[in-house]
Amino acid sequence: MFSWLRESAIFLIRRLISIIIVLLGVCTIAFIITRMLGNPVYLLVGQQADQEILDNLIHQMGLDRPLYEQYFRYLGTVLQGDFGISRYTYRPVLDEIAFRLPATLELVLAAMTITIVFAIPLGILAAARPGSIFDRLCALISQFGVSMPNFWVGLIFIYVFYFLLKILPAPLGRLDATLRAPAEVTRLFLIDSIIAGNFVTFKSALSHLILPAVTLSLSSAPSTLQITRTALIHILSSDYIRTARAYGMPNRSIYYRYALKNAIVPIITMLAMTFGFLMSGTVLVETVFNWPGLGLYAVDSMHHFDYEPIVGVVFLSALFYVLAYLVADIITYTIDPRIRAE
Amino acid sequence: MSQNPLLEIKNLQVIIGREENRVHAVRGASLKINEKERLGIIGESGSGKTLTALSILRLLPATGIIKEGEIYFQGKDLLSLSESEMSYIRGKQISIVFQNAAAALNPLFTVGQQIAEVYRFHEGCSAHEAWAKAIEMLDATGIPDPTRRAHAYPNQFSGGMAQRALIAMALVCSPKLLIADEPTTGLDLTIQAQVLDLIKDHVIQSCSSLILISHDIAVIAEVCTNVAVMYAGDVLEVGSLEDVFQSPLSPYSKALLKCFQIEGRGQQPYIAGKVPDLRFQYEGCLFAPRCEFAADICRNRPVLREVKPNHWAACHFT
């Protein structure tokens, strides 16, 4: 028992160290890129400023210090969660991110939910009879989903459900303009409105969320379906499944117990990847639906040559990526003894 | 072979593979095995030994189908049973030990769990009893410290231990017939002998029957009472161990035995020519192209007939 605890602790510490290394790498790349973009002072004050003001600012911002000193100072602030101040809005980047992250998180979690609820069961059913009509239908639908550009599908959805059918609201943010955000608990409107018991807000939040979430899930659900299917088919043709069959185990246990447990490992790993991918891939969907999330924030900042927010968003995306992988690693570690043995 | 055989295979034909890779892997093989008999099936790789064995349990891979033939077990035609009827035969009446046991065990379940679940499904007992039975079987197959090892996962077992665990799983319901498909391939020589003894002893003790598939004559001589020689998907000779090994009837058996008898002394003998391309159908004797006695009559396929009492061969010249 204690050896198990120790092994798990070693595993966790190793993963955490590798996470820190990855985040350090991201910081370094972000630092290099922002320095390569030129002296931020010129961007800040424009071309006409006189030399004295420029020198003052450069000194004030520490840009006259040696590069390594700048780097460590930068590292120190970033690792404290301080991404500086936006040169466009003059608000701390961290505050902006804290305000916009829940919107993106809600969107991504909704898309993940759709993916998990639909794609995984369909993949499981498709694998049961490869080549059947149902399997081919699934393949066709995934092919269709993959080949449609995200933003275009979003626009079609808006056209059909808002403009033609008038059953969903205009694609403007997370709530009707007349409503106020529910009391902050998780900052996810769907959950907070339930906690507040506010059905009107919940309905509005849901009707705003549904189209962008479905649109976003189109970039994750098809691959999830296909990977679930492929993993299961591969497992079902393995020696150990033949063994279970050879000793008379009923089909139901073979499929839903022996095979599925083996499929969990690749499926979880892929879901972690999907989550990281979606967290950093919401830009187009957020733009189409005017969703006040991180993607839109990053794009807006780029328009204004405002680099601090971009570094912040990139760092955050990386953070979510590694955290998702950490969760997946912990789950597969507990399921698969072969990983524990490594 | 006057008594009612435990298992009888009649004119089994198996096709495997898709489109241009379709292979007629088993071509009208016929076999019988009586109670308490230990039958060794010998043949080169690709001679249809394994597919014949898998056909008995109806475990052919997805691309394989049984085109023709009947397989009777205790008088019941296995090929006419439904899948669920078949699952009560598998593991309970007829069981199988595969080669490469490490891959044949589910990596995410403990060894004890896997054995216990087979027992529980067939015997309908409590989980507790099934677990106790699993430990008993691990003990019986010579796994040290079985109470603790039952909690181990297959990746924590060595190849020999995994093979023992698989044998425990195959034998947990005391099947009437055990099929062992190259059970010692890939194991160390010393462990090979132990595993063979384990299988042999258990079959003798439980008065059950055994089909042992091997390409190694020594392995079969060690364990079996009877031998069937397969070539290119057909059975060319069947008989008692002494009859087949001392006075083989079919020219193929003779050539095969010669290769083993002179082994290790100077030049290794071999059978000239090569195995026929199994994608095609042939009218005549399958061994004729390599046979020194081949004549015109060999253009017709010889049938397996009883040449001497209990000694069968498929050759026109016997």
XYZ file of C-alpha atoms in Angstrom:
660
model
C 0.000 0.000 0.000
C 2.740 2.440 0.969
C 4.830 1.471 -2.021
C 1.791 2.240 -4.160
C 1.520 5.674 -2.558
C 5.201 6.320 -3.087
C 5.069 5.254 -6.730
C 2.069 7.493 -7.345
C 3.805 10.405 -5.665
C 6.905 9.924 -7.798
C 4.724 9.762 -10.913
C 2.952 12.995 -9.972
C 6.130 14.865 -9.138
C 7.659 13.813 -12.439
C 4.644 15.069 -14.344
C 4.635 18.363 -12.446
C 8.302 18.907 -13.204
C 7.708 18.326 -16.894
C 4.764 20.766 -16.758
C 6.967 23.434 -15.232
C 9.558 22.866 -17.952
C 6.906 23.221 -20.657
C 5.553 26.422 -19.131
C 9.075 27.844 -18.819
C 9.570 27.072 -22.494
C 6.343 28.842 -23.399
C 7.420 31.890 -21.345
C 10.794 31.969 -23.051
C 9.322 31.754 -26.534
C 6.809 34.460 -25.641
C 9.651 36.647 -24.351
C 11.744 36.170 -27.483
C 8.809 36.893 -29.772
C 7.784 40.063 -27.974
C 11.398 41.307 -28.011
C 11.717 40.499 -31.698
C 8.652 42.541 -32.483
C 10.657 45.669 -31.815
C 10.941 48.191 -29.049
C 7.510 48.426 -27.456
C 8.190 52.040 -26.486
C 7.800 53.175 -30.100
C 4.527 51.369 -30.322
C 3.471 53.028 -27.119
C 4.245 56.658 -27.858
C 4.210 56.763 -31.612
C 6.745 58.154 -34.061
C 6.593 61.815 -33.103
C 7.708 61.626 -29.460
C 10.986 63.347 -28.673
C 14.101 61.523 -27.516
C 13.907 62.611 -23.878
C 10.432 61.122 -23.362
C 11.551 57.972 -25.138
C 14.654 57.574 -22.954
C 12.596 58.132 -19.854
C 10.101 55.498 -20.839
C 12.801 53.029 -21.831
C 14.435 53.488 -18.457
C 11.093 53.282 -16.669
C 10.237 49.986 -18.371
C 13.688 48.571 -17.686
C 14.455 48.149 -21.363
C 17.950 49.608 -20.917
C 18.924 46.706 -18.676
C 20.879 43.705 -19.981
C 18.712 41.172 -21.807
C 19.151 38.332 -19.291
C 18.069 40.648 -16.480
C 15.006 41.627 -18.460
C 14.311 37.942 -19.080
C 14.436 36.934 -15.425
C 12.376 39.937 -14.382
C 9.832 39.027 -17.054
C 9.828 35.403 -15.956
C 9.272 36.432 -12.370
C 6.248 38.553 -13.166
C 4.686 36.014 -15.549
C 5.082 33.148 -13.091
C 3.300 35.287 -10.521
C 0.435 35.551 -12.955
C 1.225 39.136 -13.798
C 1.015 39.552 -17.563
C 1.466 43.321 -17.443
C -0.907 46.023 -18.505
C -2.685 46.219 -21.826
C -1.336 49.162 -23.809
C -4.705 49.611 -25.400
C -7.195 49.386 -22.527
C -4.719 50.253 -19.754
C -6.193 47.493 -17.651
C -4.149 44.638 -16.196
C -4.106 41.725 -18.645
C -4.870 39.320 -15.830
C -8.126 41.128 -15.042
C -9.179 41.008 -18.673
C -8.350 37.312 -18.843
C -10.221 36.595 -15.626
C -13.204 38.329 -17.168
C -13.030 36.516 -20.507
C -11.758 33.079 -19.548
C -15.124 31.860 -18.164
C -16.807 32.643 -21.484
C -14.319 30.534 -23.417
C -14.328 27.845 -20.765
C -18.117 27.615 -20.862
C -18.066 27.384 -24.647
C -15.352 24.729 -24.690
C -16.910 22.681 -21.893
C -20.241 22.735 -23.728
C -18.555 21.607 -26.945
C -16.696 18.884 -25.021
C -19.973 17.728 -23.474
C -21.584 17.488 -26.898
C -18.545 15.582 -28.157
C -18.535 13.141 -25.266
C -22.301 12.578 -25.227
C -22.644 12.014 -28.964
C -19.328 11.058 -30.527
C -18.152 8.428 -28.047
C -21.371 6.367 -27.911
C -21.690 6.565 -31.702
C -18.069 5.449 -32.071
C -18.723 2.523 -29.738
C -21.810 1.468 -31.663
C -20.073 1.880 -35.022
C -17.218 -0.365 -33.889
C -19.651 -3.130 -32.934
C -20.418 -3.751 -36.598
C -17.733 -2.296 -38.828
C -18.945 -1.918 -42.381
C -22.618 -1.916 -41.398
C -24.994 0.762 -42.671
C -24.853 2.491 -39.293
C -21.052 2.503 -39.361
C -20.984 3.941 -42.864
C -23.518 6.597 -41.898
C -21.298 7.622 -38.982
C -18.285 7.807 -41.287
C -20.239 9.928 -43.753
C -21.440 12.347 -41.082
C -17.942 12.695 -39.597
C -16.495 13.268 -43.042
C -19.101 15.963 -43.583
C -18.389 17.553 -40.187
C -14.645 17.613 -40.762
C -14.788 19.096 -44.236
C -17.024 22.046 -43.293
C -15.124 25.170 -42.218
C -16.126 26.134 -38.681
C -17.022 29.746 -39.291
C -19.050 28.869 -42.353
C -21.143 26.308 -40.479
C -21.601 28.931 -37.757
C -22.889 31.425 -40.282
C -25.297 28.869 -41.736
C -26.558 28.027 -38.258
C -27.166 31.709 -37.574
C -28.961 32.089 -40.889
C -31.224 29.078 -40.276
C -31.966 29.257 -36.572
C -31.922 33.007 -36.013
C -32.880 34.543 -39.337
C -35.181 31.926 -40.890
C -36.679 29.977 -38.009
C -36.322 32.733 -35.407
C -36.018 30.183 -32.607
C -32.598 31.272 -31.327
C -31.356 34.746 -30.407
C -29.028 36.972 -32.406
C -25.363 35.928 -32.155
C -24.375 38.664 -29.749
C -22.599 37.441 -26.657
C -23.634 35.159 -23.847
C -26.937 36.679 -22.678
C -29.799 38.850 -23.875
C -28.815 42.501 -23.551
C -31.688 43.103 -21.134
C -30.458 40.488 -18.670
C -27.747 40.791 -16.063
C -25.192 38.107 -15.446
C -26.101 35.750 -12.588
C -24.311 36.072 -9.252
C -20.720 34.930 -9.702
C -19.934 31.515 -8.358
C -18.256 29.591 -11.160
C -18.664 32.435 -13.695
C -20.131 29.863 -16.060
C -23.534 31.387 -16.766
C -25.353 28.085 -17.201
C -24.243 26.810 -13.820
C -24.491 30.118 -11.984
C -28.043 30.718 -13.178
C -29.044 27.290 -11.895
C -27.405 28.035 -8.563
C -29.271 31.369 -8.445
C -32.454 29.563 -9.431
C -32.943 32.032 -12.249
C -34.674 30.152 -15.028
C -35.006 33.123 -17.393
C -31.260 33.738 -17.300
C -30.574 30.037 -17.705
C -32.775 29.827 -20.775
C -31.151 32.873 -22.309
C -27.649 31.620 -21.557
C -28.456 28.223 -23.032
C -30.012 29.649 -26.194
C -26.932 31.821 -26.721
C -24.535 28.999 -26.006
C -26.045 26.248 -28.097
C -25.067 27.352 -31.612
C -21.445 28.300 -30.920
C -21.019 25.132 -28.837
C -22.389 22.901 -31.587
C -20.268 24.724 -34.155
C -17.154 24.305 -32.043
C -17.921 20.642 -31.388
C -17.834 20.034 -35.135
C -14.075 20.385 -34.977
C -13.759 17.790 -32.206
C -16.674 15.349 -32.471
C -15.850 13.700 -35.823
C -12.273 12.873 -34.885
C -13.419 11.662 -31.477
C -15.956 9.355 -33.096
C -13.413 7.927 -35.500
C -10.699 7.468 -32.883
C -13.136 5.748 -30.509
C -14.213 3.461 -33.341
C -10.691 2.667 -34.514
C -9.417 2.034 -30.989
C -12.277 -0.355 -30.241
C -11.979 -2.240 -33.521
C -8.272 -2.673 -32.892
C -8.934 -3.934 -29.364
C -11.724 -6.264 -30.479
C -9.335 -8.050 -32.825
C -6.707 -8.478 -30.109
C -5.548 -11.765 -28.639
C -7.018 -11.130 -25.210
C -10.493 -10.541 -26.601
C -10.194 -13.820 -28.495
C -9.215 -15.423 -25.192
C -12.330 -14.086 -23.476
C -14.420 -15.442 -26.343
C -12.593 -18.768 -26.271
C -13.574 -19.279 -22.634
C -17.201 -18.563 -23.376
C -17.535 -15.083 -21.904
C -20.769 -13.545 -23.207
C -20.575 -10.889 -25.911
C -21.961 -8.211 -23.638
C -19.142 -8.527 -21.093
C -16.566 -8.874 -23.827
C -17.681 -5.639 -25.442
C -18.680 -3.414 -22.549
C -16.258 -4.688 -19.958
C -13.095 -6.168 -21.440
C -12.873 -4.125 -24.633
C -14.225 -0.808 -23.398
C -11.908 -0.616 -20.421
C -8.989 -1.018 -22.783
C -10.401 1.681 -25.050
C -10.648 4.196 -22.209
C -6.915 4.856 -22.273
C -6.700 6.103 -25.888
C -10.067 7.880 -25.594
C -9.056 9.826 -22.466
C -5.745 10.817 -23.998
C -7.526 12.038 -27.085
C -10.099 13.990 -25.054
C -7.299 15.803 -23.239
C -5.764 16.711 -26.561
C -9.162 17.857 -27.839
C -9.704 20.033 -24.791
C -6.356 21.764 -25.212
C -6.981 22.140 -28.918
C -10.428 23.677 -28.369
C -9.206 26.038 -25.633
C -6.764 27.564 -28.081
C -8.995 27.173 -31.126
C -12.107 29.172 -30.360
C -11.078 32.289 -32.290
C -13.224 31.766 -35.375
C -16.309 30.637 -33.497
C -15.993 33.493 -31.027
C -15.639 35.949 -33.872
C -18.700 34.661 -35.714
C -20.879 34.632 -32.601
C -19.374 37.720 -30.937
C -18.563 35.525 -28.005
C -16.639 37.604 -25.439
C -13.954 34.987 -24.834
C -10.192 34.703 -24.998
C -9.985 34.081 -28.717
C -11.784 37.285 -29.528
C -9.631 39.097 -26.955
C -6.447 37.835 -28.582
C -7.621 38.871 -32.045
C -8.676 42.326 -30.845
C -5.316 42.788 -29.150
C -3.495 41.858 -32.316
C -5.376 44.515 -34.201
C -4.064 47.086 -31.720
C -0.481 45.792 -31.667
C -1.129 45.067 -28.022
C 1.271 42.213 -27.242
C 0.927 41.697 -23.494
C -2.585 40.202 -23.779
C -1.446 37.856 -26.536
C 1.374 36.538 -24.372
C -1.155 36.121 -21.591
C -3.584 34.189 -23.771
C -0.833 31.999 -25.230
C 0.486 31.231 -21.771
C -3.008 30.383 -20.549
C -3.699 28.111 -23.529
C -0.475 26.266 -22.832
C -1.429 26.000 -19.178
C -4.778 24.425 -20.030
C -3.128 22.061 -22.462
C -0.699 20.740 -19.881
C -3.357 20.594 -17.176
C -5.646 18.544 -19.433
C -2.762 16.197 -20.143
C -2.018 15.932 -16.460
C -5.599 14.895 -15.714
C -5.505 12.356 -18.578
C -2.188 11.008 -17.313
C -3.561 10.550 -13.824
C -6.635 8.725 -15.127
C -4.668 6.403 -17.411
C -2.149 5.864 -14.631
C -4.869 4.551 -12.341
C -6.443 2.377 -15.060
C -3.448 0.868 -16.819
C -0.936 -1.172 -14.818
C 1.478 -1.093 -17.758
C 1.869 2.663 -17.373
C 2.421 2.213 -13.651
C 5.172 -0.282 -14.411
C 7.160 2.140 -16.550
C -11.806 -46.272 -33.607
C -14.835 -48.381 -32.847
C -15.974 -46.468 -29.768
C -17.991 -43.271 -30.114
C -15.445 -40.507 -30.606
C -15.455 -37.473 -28.305
C -14.823 -35.173 -31.232
C -15.143 -35.882 -34.908
C -14.242 -33.501 -37.705
C -15.553 -34.435 -41.129
C -14.348 -32.914 -44.367
C -13.555 -29.497 -42.867
C -12.902 -26.725 -45.368
C -11.816 -23.284 -44.224
C -11.231 -20.228 -46.389
C -9.418 -17.217 -45.005
C -8.468 -13.778 -46.295
C -10.063 -11.286 -48.620
C -10.216 -11.120 -52.404
C -6.921 -12.003 -54.105
C -5.446 -13.100 -50.777
C -8.163 -15.679 -50.229
C -6.517 -18.873 -49.146
C -8.054 -22.332 -49.021
C -6.354 -22.996 -45.721
C -8.088 -26.211 -44.707
C -9.046 -28.604 -47.524
C -11.320 -31.360 -46.371
C -9.541 -32.314 -43.167
C -11.038 -35.200 -41.186
C -10.082 -36.166 -37.648
C -11.359 -38.124 -34.696
C -10.393 -38.019 -31.086
C -11.607 -40.449 -28.448
C -11.963 -39.925 -24.750
C -8.693 -39.913 -22.823
C -6.769 -39.673 -26.065
C -4.006 -37.136 -26.534
C -3.789 -36.259 -30.185
C -0.868 -34.339 -31.563
C -1.393 -32.465 -34.813
C 1.877 -31.954 -36.596
C 2.617 -30.022 -39.724
C 4.588 -27.135 -41.141
C 3.417 -23.584 -40.572
C 0.538 -22.883 -42.907
C -0.617 -26.476 -42.952
C -3.950 -25.547 -41.375
C -3.340 -26.940 -37.875
C -4.320 -23.829 -35.973
C -7.292 -22.993 -38.174
C -8.607 -26.538 -37.754
C -8.348 -26.117 -33.987
C -9.953 -22.666 -34.029
C -12.791 -24.047 -36.177
C -13.681 -26.497 -33.409
C -14.418 -23.552 -31.092
C -15.689 -21.421 -33.976
C -13.093 -18.771 -33.209
C -11.832 -18.132 -36.726
C -10.631 -14.572 -37.331
C -13.063 -12.171 -38.980
C -11.876 -12.975 -42.497
C -12.148 -16.730 -42.041
C -15.193 -18.863 -42.810
C -15.958 -22.548 -42.567
C -17.013 -23.357 -46.097
C -17.953 -26.942 -45.542
C -17.721 -29.743 -43.047
C -19.177 -31.025 -39.819
C -17.715 -30.993 -36.331
C -19.367 -33.336 -33.844
C -18.637 -33.053 -30.152
C -20.294 -35.736 -28.028
C -22.639 -36.276 -30.942
C -23.635 -32.602 -31.229
C -22.879 -30.685 -34.407
C -20.984 -27.635 -33.139
C -21.378 -25.795 -36.419
C -25.158 -25.758 -36.087
C -25.216 -24.298 -32.558
C -26.174 -20.697 -31.890
C -23.544 -18.283 -30.549
C -24.993 -18.410 -27.038
C -25.173 -22.217 -27.055
C -21.586 -22.176 -28.247
C -20.493 -19.982 -25.351
C -21.518 -22.734 -22.931
C -19.282 -25.178 -24.802
C -16.325 -22.795 -24.885
C -14.256 -22.851 -21.729
C -16.592 -25.350 -20.091
C -16.599 -28.410 -22.415
C -13.808 -27.520 -24.799
C -11.045 -25.146 -23.855
C -7.968 -23.827 -25.550
C -4.502 -22.630 -24.606
C -3.002 -20.179 -27.069
C 0.598 -19.484 -27.819
C 1.978 -16.119 -26.680
C 0.093 -16.118 -23.401
C 1.333 -12.657 -22.494
C -0.794 -11.153 -25.271
C -3.673 -13.552 -24.631
C -4.328 -12.136 -21.161
C -6.242 -8.875 -20.804
C -3.689 -6.281 -19.642
C -6.144 -4.249 -17.545
C -7.549 -7.031 -15.346
C -5.731 -8.970 -12.671
C -4.893 -12.562 -13.474
C -7.081 -13.757 -10.611
C -10.023 -11.713 -11.880
C -9.747 -13.178 -15.365
C -9.717 -16.756 -14.121
C -12.465 -16.136 -11.577
C -14.779 -14.548 -14.134
C -14.571 -17.548 -16.456
C -15.362 -19.886 -13.553
C -18.171 -17.699 -12.303
C -19.805 -17.445 -15.708
C -19.880 -21.204 -16.234
C -20.514 -22.401 -12.698
C -22.744 -19.558 -11.510
C -21.119 -19.389 -8.091
C -20.418 -16.437 -5.826
C -17.570 -14.045 -6.575
C -15.886 -15.189 -3.398
C -15.932 -18.864 -4.378
C -14.725 -18.005 -7.868
C -11.776 -16.073 -6.447
C -10.868 -19.003 -4.196
C -11.053 -21.284 -7.231
C -8.777 -18.955 -9.198
C -6.160 -19.109 -6.459
C -6.517 -22.892 -6.326
C -5.936 -23.109 -10.086
C -2.906 -20.807 -9.960
C -1.521 -23.031 -7.237
C -2.258 -26.163 -9.281
C -0.430 -24.761 -12.294
C 2.655 -24.138 -10.202
C 2.549 -20.400 -9.680
C 4.378 -19.559 -6.456
C 2.542 -17.551 -3.801
C -0.793 -17.746 -5.672
C -2.783 -15.736 -3.100
C -0.622 -12.723 -3.770
C 0.008 -13.374 -7.464
C -3.721 -13.509 -8.169
C -3.767 -9.751 -7.608
C -1.017 -9.187 -10.173
C -1.585 -7.903 -13.695
C -0.349 -9.870 -16.724
C 2.514 -7.418 -17.324
C 3.914 -8.439 -13.955
C 4.174 -12.069 -15.117
C 7.054 -13.638 -17.031
C 6.268 -15.516 -20.255
C 6.265 -18.893 -18.536
C 4.118 -17.628 -15.669
C 1.644 -16.069 -18.108
C 1.420 -19.400 -19.935
C 0.695 -21.143 -16.621
C -1.970 -18.570 -15.801
C -3.563 -19.091 -19.197
C -3.532 -22.846 -18.641
C -5.183 -22.249 -15.263
C -7.849 -20.218 -17.024
C -8.377 -22.905 -19.671
C -8.682 -25.673 -17.110
C -10.671 -23.890 -14.423
C -13.970 -25.513 -15.499
C -12.402 -28.967 -16.063
C -13.148 -29.191 -19.801
C -13.594 -32.561 -21.508
C -11.288 -31.520 -24.296
C -8.294 -29.223 -24.126
C -6.762 -27.755 -27.256
C -3.202 -26.497 -26.871
C -1.974 -24.482 -29.827
C 1.833 -24.371 -29.761
C 1.660 -23.742 -26.011
C 5.413 -23.631 -25.545
C 6.503 -21.564 -28.519
C 8.533 -18.601 -27.318
C 9.330 -20.056 -23.908
C 12.754 -21.021 -22.584
C 13.627 -24.669 -23.176
C 13.575 -25.607 -19.491
C 10.211 -23.956 -19.020
C 8.871 -25.617 -22.182
C 9.310 -29.030 -20.604
C 7.620 -27.903 -17.384
C 4.639 -26.470 -19.209
C 4.233 -29.595 -21.337
C 4.359 -31.793 -18.233
C 1.794 -29.580 -16.579
C -0.620 -29.964 -19.493
C -0.011 -33.686 -19.835
C -0.397 -34.414 -16.113
C -3.583 -32.453 -15.850
C -5.160 -34.139 -18.866
C -4.237 -37.580 -17.506
C -5.486 -36.792 -13.996
C -8.799 -35.364 -15.129
C -9.373 -38.146 -17.688
C -9.945 -35.576 -20.396
C -8.641 -35.419 -23.948
C -6.047 -33.227 -25.544
C -5.323 -31.860 -28.971
C -1.764 -30.582 -29.044
C -0.714 -28.568 -32.042
C 2.977 -28.334 -32.739
C 5.518 -28.307 -35.510
C 7.941 -30.049 -33.190
C 7.903 -33.848 -33.349
C 9.773 -34.115 -30.047
C 7.064 -32.149 -28.237
C 4.344 -34.412 -29.611
C 6.289 -37.596 -28.887
C 6.673 -36.397 -25.308
C 3.001 -35.738 -24.634
C 0.675 -37.526 -27.062
C -0.807 -40.960 -27.602
C -1.901 -40.322 -31.179
C -0.673 -38.253 -34.086
C -2.266 -36.581 -37.075
C -0.026 -35.283 -39.836
C -1.302 -32.276 -41.734
C -0.019 -30.907 -44.993
C -1.388 -27.966 -47.014
C -4.705 -28.035 -45.184
C -5.335 -31.745 -45.389
C -4.795 -34.613 -42.965
C -2.439 -37.107 -44.610
C -2.035 -39.626 -41.817
C -3.563 -40.468 -38.440
C -2.655 -43.176 -36.008
C -1.138 -44.064 -32.688
C 2.167 -42.459 -31.790
C 4.095 -45.722 -32.314
C 2.444 -46.563 -35.623
C 2.987 -43.162 -37.179
C 6.475 -42.555 -35.854
C 7.827 -46.115 -36.203
C 6.185 -47.145 -39.470
C 4.809 -44.099 -41.248
C 2.613 -44.825 -44.247
C 2.387 -41.550 -46.138
C 5.485 -40.424 -48.068
C 5.134 -36.991 -46.487
C 5.228 -38.405 -42.952
C 8.273 -40.456 -43.917
C 10.086 -37.422 -45.303
C 9.113 -35.291 -42.313
C 10.351 -37.882 -39.817
C 13.588 -38.305 -41.702
C 14.268 -34.585 -41.281
C 14.007 -34.990 -37.525
C 15.845 -38.302 -37.113
C 19.046 -37.173 -38.727
C 18.912 -33.773 -37.082
C 22.254 -32.458 -35.889
C 24.443 -34.827 -37.866
C 26.088 -33.125 -40.766
C 23.808 -31.741 -43.416
C 20.221 -31.169 -42.358
C 17.874 -33.079 -44.698
C 14.902 -31.274 -46.156
C 11.965 -31.959 -48.402
C 12.656 -30.685 -51.913
C 10.143 -28.381 -53.559
C 7.708 -26.094 -51.818
C 4.214 -26.069 -50.358
C 1.543 -25.526 -53.041
C 0.078 -22.033 -53.418
C -2.974 -22.293 -51.216
C -4.862 -19.619 -53.115
C -5.700 -22.187 -55.763
C -7.758 -25.351 -55.746
C -6.100 -28.627 -56.711
C -7.644 -31.825 -57.992
C -4.857 -34.193 -57.086
C -2.783 -35.158 -54.078
C -1.402 -31.981 -52.508
C 1.971 -33.531 -51.766
C 2.422 -35.114 -55.194
C 4.621 -32.297 -56.648
C 7.222 -33.016 -53.963
C 6.664 -36.763 -53.682
C 9.245 -39.223 -54.993
C 6.536 -41.849 -55.628
C 4.170 -39.541 -57.509
C 2.464 -41.165 -60.494
C -0.522 -40.603 -62.754
C -2.935 -41.893 -60.164
C -1.933 -39.005 -57.877
C -3.905 -36.628 -60.098
C -6.891 -37.800 -58.055
C -6.987 -36.767 -54.441
C -6.514 -39.820 -52.205
C -8.986 -40.125 -49.348
C -8.055 -40.909 -45.766
C -8.632 -44.645 -45.289
C -7.827 -47.199 -42.646
C -4.788 -48.962 -44.062
C -3.984 -50.966 -40.956
C -6.162 -51.238 -37.831
C -6.422 -47.732 -36.359
C -3.784 -46.415 -38.710
C -5.166 -44.174 -41.425
C -3.439 -42.598 -44.386
C -4.329 -40.638 -47.493
C -2.080 -42.051 -50.182
C -2.646 -44.270 -53.218
C 0.512 -46.261 -52.530
C -0.297 -47.625 -49.123
